[in-house]
PDB file of C-alpha atoms in Angstrom:
ATOM      1  CA  GLY H   1      95.346  58.287  -7.690  1.00  0.00           C
ATOM      2  CA  ALA H   2      94.137  58.118 -11.098  1.00  0.00           C
ATOM      3  CA  VAL H   3      94.490  61.072 -13.535  1.00  0.00           C
ATOM      4  CA  VAL H   4      91.702  62.838 -15.273  1.00  0.00           C
ATOM      5  CA  SER H   5      92.428  65.625 -17.652  1.00  0.00           C
ATOM      6  CA  GLN H   6      90.072  68.208 -19.028  1.00  0.00           C
ATOM      7  CA  HIS H   7      90.618  70.517 -22.188  1.00  0.00           C
ATOM      8  CA  PRO H   8      90.399  73.403 -22.530  1.00  0.00           C
ATOM      9  CA  SER H   9      91.203  74.662 -19.033  1.00  0.00           C
ATOM     10  CA  ARG H  10      89.762  78.160 -19.945  1.00  0.00           C
ATOM     11  CA  VAL H  11      87.566  79.506 -22.663  1.00  0.00           C
ATOM     12  CA  ILE H  12      86.115  82.709 -23.581  1.00  0.00           C
ATOM     13  CA  CYS H  13      83.540  82.922 -26.222  1.00  0.00           C
ATOM     14  CA  LYS H  14      81.002  85.199 -27.785  1.00  0.00           C
ATOM     15  CA  SER H  15      77.254  84.495 -26.891  1.00  0.00           C
ATOM     16  CA  GLY H  16      75.580  82.158 -29.174  1.00  0.00           C
ATOM     17  CA  THR H  17      78.605  79.916 -30.032  1.00  0.00           C
ATOM     18  CA  SER H  18      78.936  76.338 -28.950  1.00  0.00           C
ATOM     19  CA  VAL H  19      81.841  75.118 -26.726  1.00  0.00           C
ATOM     20  CA  LYS H  20      83.032  71.710 -26.435  1.00  0.00           C
ATOM     21  CA  ILE H  21      84.761  70.462 -23.314  1.00  0.00           C
ATOM     22  CA  GLU H  22      86.668  67.036 -23.176  1.00  0.00           C
ATOM     23  CA  CYS H  23      87.248  65.006 -20.245  1.00  0.00           C
ATOM     24  CA  ARG H  24      89.780  62.051 -20.347  1.00  0.00           C
ATOM     25  CA  SER H  25      90.708  59.385 -17.844  1.00  0.00           C
ATOM     26  CA  LEU H  26      94.368  58.952 -18.652  1.00  0.00           C
ATOM     27  CA  ASP H  27      95.358  55.735 -16.666  1.00  0.00           C
ATOM     28  CA  PHE H  28      92.146  53.920 -16.133  1.00  0.00           C
ATOM     29  CA  GLN H  29      88.817  52.993 -17.852  1.00  0.00           C
ATOM     30  CA  ALA H  30      85.969  55.031 -16.522  1.00  0.00           C
ATOM     31  CA  THR H  31      82.766  53.174 -16.685  1.00  0.00           C
ATOM     32  CA  THR H  32      81.112  56.318 -15.417  1.00  0.00           C
ATOM     33  CA  MET H  33      81.668  60.049 -15.883  1.00  0.00           C
ATOM     34  CA  PHE H  34      79.985  62.899 -14.138  1.00  0.00           C
ATOM     35  CA  TRP H  35      79.821  66.532 -15.165  1.00  0.00           C
ATOM     36  CA  TYR H  36      79.437  69.183 -12.595  1.00  0.00           C
ATOM     37  CA  ARG H  37      78.904  72.929 -12.780  1.00  0.00           C
ATOM     38  CA  GLN H  38      79.940  75.283  -9.972  1.00  0.00           C
ATOM     39  CA  PHE H  39      79.086  79.017  -9.765  1.00  0.00           C
ATOM     40  CA  PRO H  40      81.295  81.344  -7.490  1.00  0.00           C
ATOM     41  CA  LYS H  41      80.972  80.438  -3.831  1.00  0.00           C
ATOM     42  CA  GLN H  42      78.599  77.780  -4.359  1.00  0.00           C
ATOM     43  CA  SER H  43      78.674  74.055  -4.177  1.00  0.00           C
ATOM     44  CA  LEU H  44      79.267  71.627  -6.921  1.00  0.00           C
ATOM     45  CA  MET H  45      76.015  70.943  -8.798  1.00  0.00           C
ATOM     46  CA  LEU H  46      75.848  67.539 -10.594  1.00  0.00           C
ATOM     47  CA  MET H  47      74.542  68.209 -14.266  1.00  0.00           C
ATOM     48  CA  ALA H  48      74.583  64.623 -15.481  1.00  0.00           C
ATOM     49  CA  THR H  49      75.873  61.245 -15.212  1.00  0.00           C
ATOM     50  CA  SER H  50      77.046  59.184 -18.302  1.00  0.00           C
ATOM     51  CA  ASN H  51      77.934  55.498 -18.722  1.00  0.00           C
ATOM     52  CA  GLU H  52      80.211  54.512 -21.743  1.00  0.00           C
ATOM     53  CA  GLY H  53      78.071  53.743 -24.642  1.00  0.00           C
ATOM     54  CA  SER H  54      74.669  54.959 -23.199  1.00  0.00           C
ATOM     55  CA  LYS H  55      72.747  58.120 -23.000  1.00  0.00           C
ATOM     56  CA  ALA H  56      73.550  60.512 -20.266  1.00  0.00           C
ATOM     57  CA  THR H  57      71.231  60.812 -17.366  1.00  0.00           C
ATOM     58  CA  TYR H  58      70.467  64.479 -16.818  1.00  0.00           C
ATOM     59  CA  GLU H  59      69.652  66.126 -13.303  1.00  0.00           C
ATOM     60  CA  GLN H  60      66.346  67.876 -12.991  1.00  0.00           C
ATOM     61  CA  GLY H  61      66.403  71.272 -14.435  1.00  0.00           C
ATOM     62  CA  VAL H  62      69.436  70.715 -16.727  1.00  0.00           C
ATOM     63  CA  GLU H  63      68.567  70.971 -20.510  1.00  0.00           C
ATOM     64  CA  LYS H  64      69.774  67.949 -22.376  1.00  0.00           C
ATOM     65  CA  ASP H  65      69.431  69.855 -25.660  1.00  0.00           C
ATOM     66  CA  LYS H  66      71.733  72.465 -24.567  1.00  0.00           C
ATOM     67  CA  PHE H  67      74.240  70.514 -22.708  1.00  0.00           C
ATOM     68  CA  LEU H  68      75.099  67.651 -24.981  1.00  0.00           C
ATOM     69  CA  ILE H  69      77.073  64.869 -23.356  1.00  0.00           C
ATOM     70  CA  ASN H  70      78.816  62.072 -25.234  1.00  0.00           C
ATOM     71  CA  HIS H  71      80.539  59.145 -23.648  1.00  0.00           C
ATOM     72  CA  ALA H  72      81.806  57.330 -26.569  1.00  0.00           C
ATOM     73  CA  SER H  73      84.741  55.419 -25.070  1.00  0.00           C
ATOM     74  CA  LEU H  74      85.891  54.397 -21.552  1.00  0.00           C
ATOM     75  CA  THR H  75      88.378  57.244 -21.594  1.00  0.00           C
ATOM     76  CA  LEU H  76      86.607  60.155 -23.019  1.00  0.00           C
ATOM     77  CA  SER H  77      83.494  62.102 -22.391  1.00  0.00           C
ATOM     78  CA  THR H  78      82.611  65.444 -23.886  1.00  0.00           C
ATOM     79  CA  LEU H  79      80.313  68.119 -22.887  1.00  0.00           C
ATOM     80  CA  THR H  80      79.169  70.597 -25.444  1.00  0.00           C
ATOM     81  CA  VAL H  81      77.504  73.841 -24.365  1.00  0.00           C
ATOM     82  CA  THR H  82      75.263  74.863 -27.273  1.00  0.00           C
ATOM     83  CA  SER H  83      74.401  78.354 -28.143  1.00  0.00           C
ATOM     84  CA  ALA H  84      76.093  79.547 -24.929  1.00  0.00           C
ATOM     85  CA  HIS H  85      74.907  82.662 -23.133  1.00  0.00           C
ATOM     86  CA  PRO H  86      76.529  84.794 -20.339  1.00  0.00           C
ATOM     87  CA  GLU H  87      74.482  82.924 -17.641  1.00  0.00           C
ATOM     88  CA  ASP H  88      76.153  79.667 -18.744  1.00  0.00           C
ATOM     89  CA  SER H  89      79.528  81.127 -17.610  1.00  0.00           C
ATOM     90  CA  SER H  90      80.682  78.822 -14.817  1.00  0.00           C
ATOM     91  CA  PHE H  91      83.374  76.353 -13.730  1.00  0.00           C
ATOM     92  CA  TYR H  92      82.674  72.985 -15.421  1.00  0.00           C
ATOM     93  CA  ILE H  93      84.382  70.029 -13.767  1.00  0.00           C
ATOM     94  CA  CYS H  94      84.196  66.448 -14.785  1.00  0.00           C
ATOM     95  CA  SER H  95      84.925  63.326 -12.782  1.00  0.00           C
ATOM     96  CA  ALA H  96      85.454  59.745 -13.617  1.00  0.00           C
ATOM     97  CA  SER H  97      84.931  56.492 -11.691  1.00  0.00           C
ATOM     98  CA  HIS H  98      85.160  52.820 -12.168  1.00  0.00           C
ATOM     99  CA  ARG H  99      82.625  50.352 -10.725  1.00  0.00           C
ATOM    100  CA  ASP H 100      85.398  48.601  -8.815  1.00  0.00           C
ATOM    101  CA  TYR H 101      86.645  51.945  -7.191  1.00  0.00           C
ATOM    102  CA  ASN H 102      84.767  53.606  -4.473  1.00  0.00           C
ATOM    103  CA  GLU H 103      86.238  57.051  -5.351  1.00  0.00           C
ATOM    104  CA  GLN H 104      85.747  59.725  -7.939  1.00  0.00           C
ATOM    105  CA  PHE H 105      88.666  61.356  -9.755  1.00  0.00           C
ATOM    106  CA  PHE H 106      88.185  64.838 -10.822  1.00  0.00           C
ATOM    107  CA  GLY H 107      89.517  66.719 -13.756  1.00  0.00           C
ATOM    108  CA  PRO H 108      91.021  70.267 -13.211  1.00  0.00           C
ATOM    109  CA  GLY H 109      87.892  72.119 -14.635  1.00  0.00           C
ATOM    110  CA  THR H 110      87.209  74.227 -17.434  1.00  0.00           C
ATOM    111  CA  ARG H 111      86.404  77.967 -16.775  1.00  0.00           C
ATOM    112  CA  LEU H 112      83.912  79.158 -19.301  1.00  0.00           C
ATOM    113  CA  THR H 113      83.219  82.804 -19.751  1.00  0.00           C
ATOM    114  CA  VAL H 114      80.636  83.898 -22.318  1.00  0.00           C
ATOM    115  CA  LEU H 115      80.679  87.566 -23.337  1.00  0.00           C
TER     116      LEU H 115
ATOM    117  CA  ARG W   1      65.657  69.666   3.798  1.00  0.00           C
ATOM    118  CA  LYS W   2      68.830  69.375   1.800  1.00  0.00           C
ATOM    119  CA  GLU W   3      70.281  65.925   1.314  1.00  0.00           C
ATOM    120  CA  VAL W   4      73.710  66.861   2.619  1.00  0.00           C
ATOM    121  CA  GLU W   5      74.189  70.008   4.827  1.00  0.00           C
ATOM    122  CA  GLN W   6      77.222  71.674   6.017  1.00  0.00           C
ATOM    123  CA  ASP W   7      77.945  74.924   7.723  1.00  0.00           C
ATOM    124  CA  PRO W   8      79.423  77.223   5.094  1.00  0.00           C
ATOM    125  CA  GLY W   9      81.525  78.995   7.662  1.00  0.00           C
ATOM    126  CA  PRO W  10      83.887  80.602   7.186  1.00  0.00           C
ATOM    127  CA  PHE W  11      85.784  79.198  10.272  1.00  0.00           C
ATOM    128  CA  ASN W  12      88.610  81.717  10.866  1.00  0.00           C
ATOM    129  CA  VAL W  13      91.186  80.080  13.111  1.00  0.00           C
ATOM    130  CA  PRO W  14      94.805  80.821  14.091  1.00  0.00           C
ATOM    131  CA  GLU W  15      97.615  78.519  13.131  1.00  0.00           C
ATOM    132  CA  GLY W  16      97.908  75.665  15.646  1.00  0.00           C
ATOM    133  CA  ALA W  17      94.213  75.700  16.477  1.00  0.00           C
ATOM    134  CA  THR W  18      92.036  72.560  16.373  1.00  0.00           C
ATOM    135  CA  VAL W  19      88.855  72.950  14.244  1.00  0.00           C
ATOM    136  CA  ALA W  20      85.935  70.577  13.664  1.00  0.00           C
ATOM    137  CA  PHE W  21      83.341  70.426  10.813  1.00  0.00           C
ATOM    138  CA  ASN W  22      80.101  68.459  10.790  1.00  0.00           C
ATOM    139  CA  CYS W  23      78.037  67.368   7.948  1.00  0.00           C
ATOM    140  CA  THR W  24      74.453  65.841   8.076  1.00  0.00           C
ATOM    141  CA  TYR W  25      72.772  63.775   5.702  1.00  0.00           C
ATOM    142  CA  SER W  26      69.151  62.906   5.218  1.00  0.00           C
ATOM    143  CA  ASN W  27      69.290  59.352   3.673  1.00  0.00           C
ATOM    144  CA  SER W  28      69.787  56.694   6.294  1.00  0.00           C
ATOM    145  CA  ALA W  29      70.425  54.292   3.495  1.00  0.00           C
ATOM    146  CA  SER W  30      73.717  56.336   2.586  1.00  0.00           C
ATOM    147  CA  GLN W  31      76.739  53.842   2.117  1.00  0.00           C
ATOM    148  CA  SER W  32      79.833  55.824   1.566  1.00  0.00           C
ATOM    149  CA  PHE W  33      81.121  58.990   3.087  1.00  0.00           C
ATOM    150  CA  PHE W  34      84.014  61.105   2.035  1.00  0.00           C
ATOM    151  CA  TRP W  35      85.697  64.475   2.854  1.00  0.00           C
ATOM    152  CA  TYR W  36      87.177  66.391  -0.279  1.00  0.00           C
ATOM    153  CA  ARG W  37      89.180  69.533  -0.192  1.00  0.00           C
ATOM    154  CA  GLN W  38      88.654  72.255  -2.716  1.00  0.00           C
ATOM    155  CA  ASP W  39      91.072  75.056  -3.132  1.00  0.00           C
ATOM    156  CA  CYS W  40      89.974  78.451  -4.841  1.00  0.00           C
ATOM    157  CA  ARG W  41      89.519  77.978  -8.541  1.00  0.00           C
ATOM    158  CA  LYS W  42      90.543  74.265  -8.393  1.00  0.00           C
ATOM    159  CA  GLU W  43      88.973  70.934  -8.595  1.00  0.00           C
ATOM    160  CA  PRO W  44      87.948  69.007  -5.537  1.00  0.00           C
ATOM    161  CA  LYS W  45      90.522  66.535  -4.339  1.00  0.00           C
ATOM    162  CA  LEU W  46      89.910  63.424  -1.979  1.00  0.00           C
ATOM    163  CA  LEU W  47      91.100  64.245   1.559  1.00  0.00           C
ATOM    164  CA  MET W  48      89.877  61.013   3.154  1.00  0.00           C
ATOM    165  CA  SER W  49      87.161  58.407   3.149  1.00  0.00           C
ATOM    166  CA  VAL W  50      85.256  58.060   6.272  1.00  0.00           C
ATOM    167  CA  TYR W  51      84.700  54.625   7.855  1.00  0.00           C
ATOM    168  CA  SER W  52      82.320  53.519  10.499  1.00  0.00           C
ATOM    169  CA  SER W  53      85.032  52.999  13.051  1.00  0.00           C
ATOM    170  CA  GLY W  54      86.483  56.440  12.456  1.00  0.00           C
ATOM    171  CA  ASN W  55      89.878  56.857  10.781  1.00  0.00           C
ATOM    172  CA  GLU W  56      92.873  59.156  11.230  1.00  0.00           C
ATOM    173  CA  ASP W  57      95.379  60.437   8.786  1.00  0.00           C
ATOM    174  CA  GLY W  58      98.020  62.522  10.492  1.00  0.00           C
ATOM    175  CA  ARG W  59      96.376  65.708  11.667  1.00  0.00           C
ATOM    176  CA  PHE W  60      93.004  64.814  10.154  1.00  0.00           C
ATOM    177  CA  THR W  61      90.427  62.620  11.841  1.00  0.00           C
ATOM    178  CA  ALA W  62      87.086  61.626  10.369  1.00  0.00           C
ATOM    179  CA  GLN W  63      84.170  60.041  12.154  1.00  0.00           C
ATOM    180  CA  LEU W  64      80.800  58.709  11.179  1.00  0.00           C
ATOM    181  CA  ASN W  65      77.704  58.636  13.418  1.00  0.00           C
ATOM    182  CA  ARG W  66      75.097  56.594  11.593  1.00  0.00           C
ATOM    183  CA  ALA W  67      72.654  56.859  14.504  1.00  0.00           C
ATOM    184  CA  SER W  68      72.522  60.725  14.188  1.00  0.00           C
ATOM    185  CA  GLN W  69      73.355  60.823  10.482  1.00  0.00           C
ATOM    186  CA  TYR W  70      76.433  63.014  10.552  1.00  0.00           C
ATOM    187  CA  ILE W  71      79.989  62.784   9.724  1.00  0.00           C
ATOM    188  CA  SER W  72      82.818  65.086  11.152  1.00  0.00           C
ATOM    189  CA  LEU W  73      86.155  66.141  10.283  1.00  0.00           C
ATOM    190  CA  LEU W  74      88.645  67.170  13.039  1.00  0.00           C
ATOM    191  CA  ILE W  75      91.909  68.869  12.073  1.00  0.00           C
ATOM    192  CA  ARG W  76      94.568  69.351  14.792  1.00  0.00           C
ATOM    193  CA  ASP W  77      97.365  71.865  14.707  1.00  0.00           C
ATOM    194  CA  SER W  78      96.058  73.832  11.670  1.00  0.00           C
ATOM    195  CA  LYS W  79      98.462  75.044   9.074  1.00  0.00           C
ATOM    196  CA  LEU W  80      98.298  77.946   6.830  1.00  0.00           C
ATOM    197  CA  SER W  81      98.043  75.476   4.004  1.00  0.00           C
ATOM    198  CA  ASP W  82      94.929  74.035   5.497  1.00  0.00           C
ATOM    199  CA  SER W  83      92.978  77.115   4.159  1.00  0.00           C
ATOM    200  CA  ALA W  84      90.394  75.641   1.652  1.00  0.00           C
ATOM    201  CA  THR W  85      86.841  74.656   1.277  1.00  0.00           C
ATOM    202  CA  TYR W  86      86.119  71.238   2.690  1.00  0.00           C
ATOM    203  CA  LEU W  87      83.364  69.310   1.035  1.00  0.00           C
ATOM    204  CA  CYS W  88      81.338  66.438   2.578  1.00  0.00           C
ATOM    205  CA  VAL W  89      80.273  63.811   0.034  1.00  0.00           C
ATOM    206  CA  VAL W  90      77.702  61.183   0.670  1.00  0.00           C
ATOM    207  CA  ASN W  91      76.889  58.196  -1.672  1.00  0.00           C
ATOM    208  CA  MET W  92      73.350  57.655  -1.626  1.00  0.00           C
ATOM    209  CA  GLY W  93      72.134  53.945  -2.193  1.00  0.00           C
ATOM    210  CA  GLY W  94      73.487  51.380  -4.343  1.00  0.00           C
ATOM    211  CA  SER W  95      74.227  53.321  -7.457  1.00  0.00           C
ATOM    212  CA  TYR W  96      77.215  55.603  -7.303  1.00  0.00           C
ATOM    213  CA  ILE W  97      75.876  59.060  -7.583  1.00  0.00           C
ATOM    214  CA  PRO W  98      77.316  61.083  -4.964  1.00  0.00           C
ATOM    215  CA  THR W  99      75.833  64.250  -3.471  1.00  0.00           C
ATOM    216  CA  PHE W 100      78.157  66.903  -2.381  1.00  0.00           C
ATOM    217  CA  GLY W 101      77.522  69.358   0.517  1.00  0.00           C
ATOM    218  CA  ARG W 102      78.055  73.028  -0.188  1.00  0.00           C
ATOM    219  CA  GLY W 103      81.430  72.901   1.585  1.00  0.00           C
ATOM    220  CA  THR W 104      82.767  74.583   4.673  1.00  0.00           C
ATOM    221  CA  SER W 105      85.230  77.339   4.175  1.00  0.00           C
ATOM    222  CA  LEU W 106      88.357  77.385   6.507  1.00  0.00           C
ATOM    223  CA  ILE W 107      90.829  80.180   6.888  1.00  0.00           C
ATOM    224  CA  VAL W 108      93.850  79.765   8.923  1.00  0.00           C
ATOM    225  CA  HIS W 109      95.783  82.917   9.802  1.00  0.00           C
ATOM    226  CA  PRO W 110      99.066  83.454  11.223  1.00  0.00           C
TER     227      PRO W 110
END
């Protein structure tokens, strides 16, 4: 299957700082990228869907001003957690898909810990 | 009612056992169905798609029942390495915004 990378894989930061997570599709052009959050022992929760060159569509309850998503190219999407707080500590996973493929390809995830 | 429901388990079975998971979905217009596997602290990985006619991949068999709106995953001859969380994924409608179930935990013991 296609390869999706995420960077960083793990980040520990102080409360109030902003953290940027990158998601890259390495061998295909991703027309759509998804951002998920997963708390321990819970299911993946879709945060937002982004299409290249357009604004992200956020799920209900997800603050768009706190979780900034940029999908500037067909191979890169970024999620910025602004003014992170301990309750934002979670496993953030991106996935990418192409309109011609009936499958999502997941990145390895980023584990965020806010102290 | 949640859009996609799964029994969270855990299912605790011995090696060699056969185990089955069900997943129900609420939207009758759902078009695509998948089983993903997620290991602890890792990303989900596609295990298999689920087709209307049912499909098999080695020890894994997936089936779809549109009338009752559920999909199933059968694992035969369980291995220790099958221990993971199995996620049911349903694609609702025409736009590709998949919905994940909360997952079913499987523990295979010696």
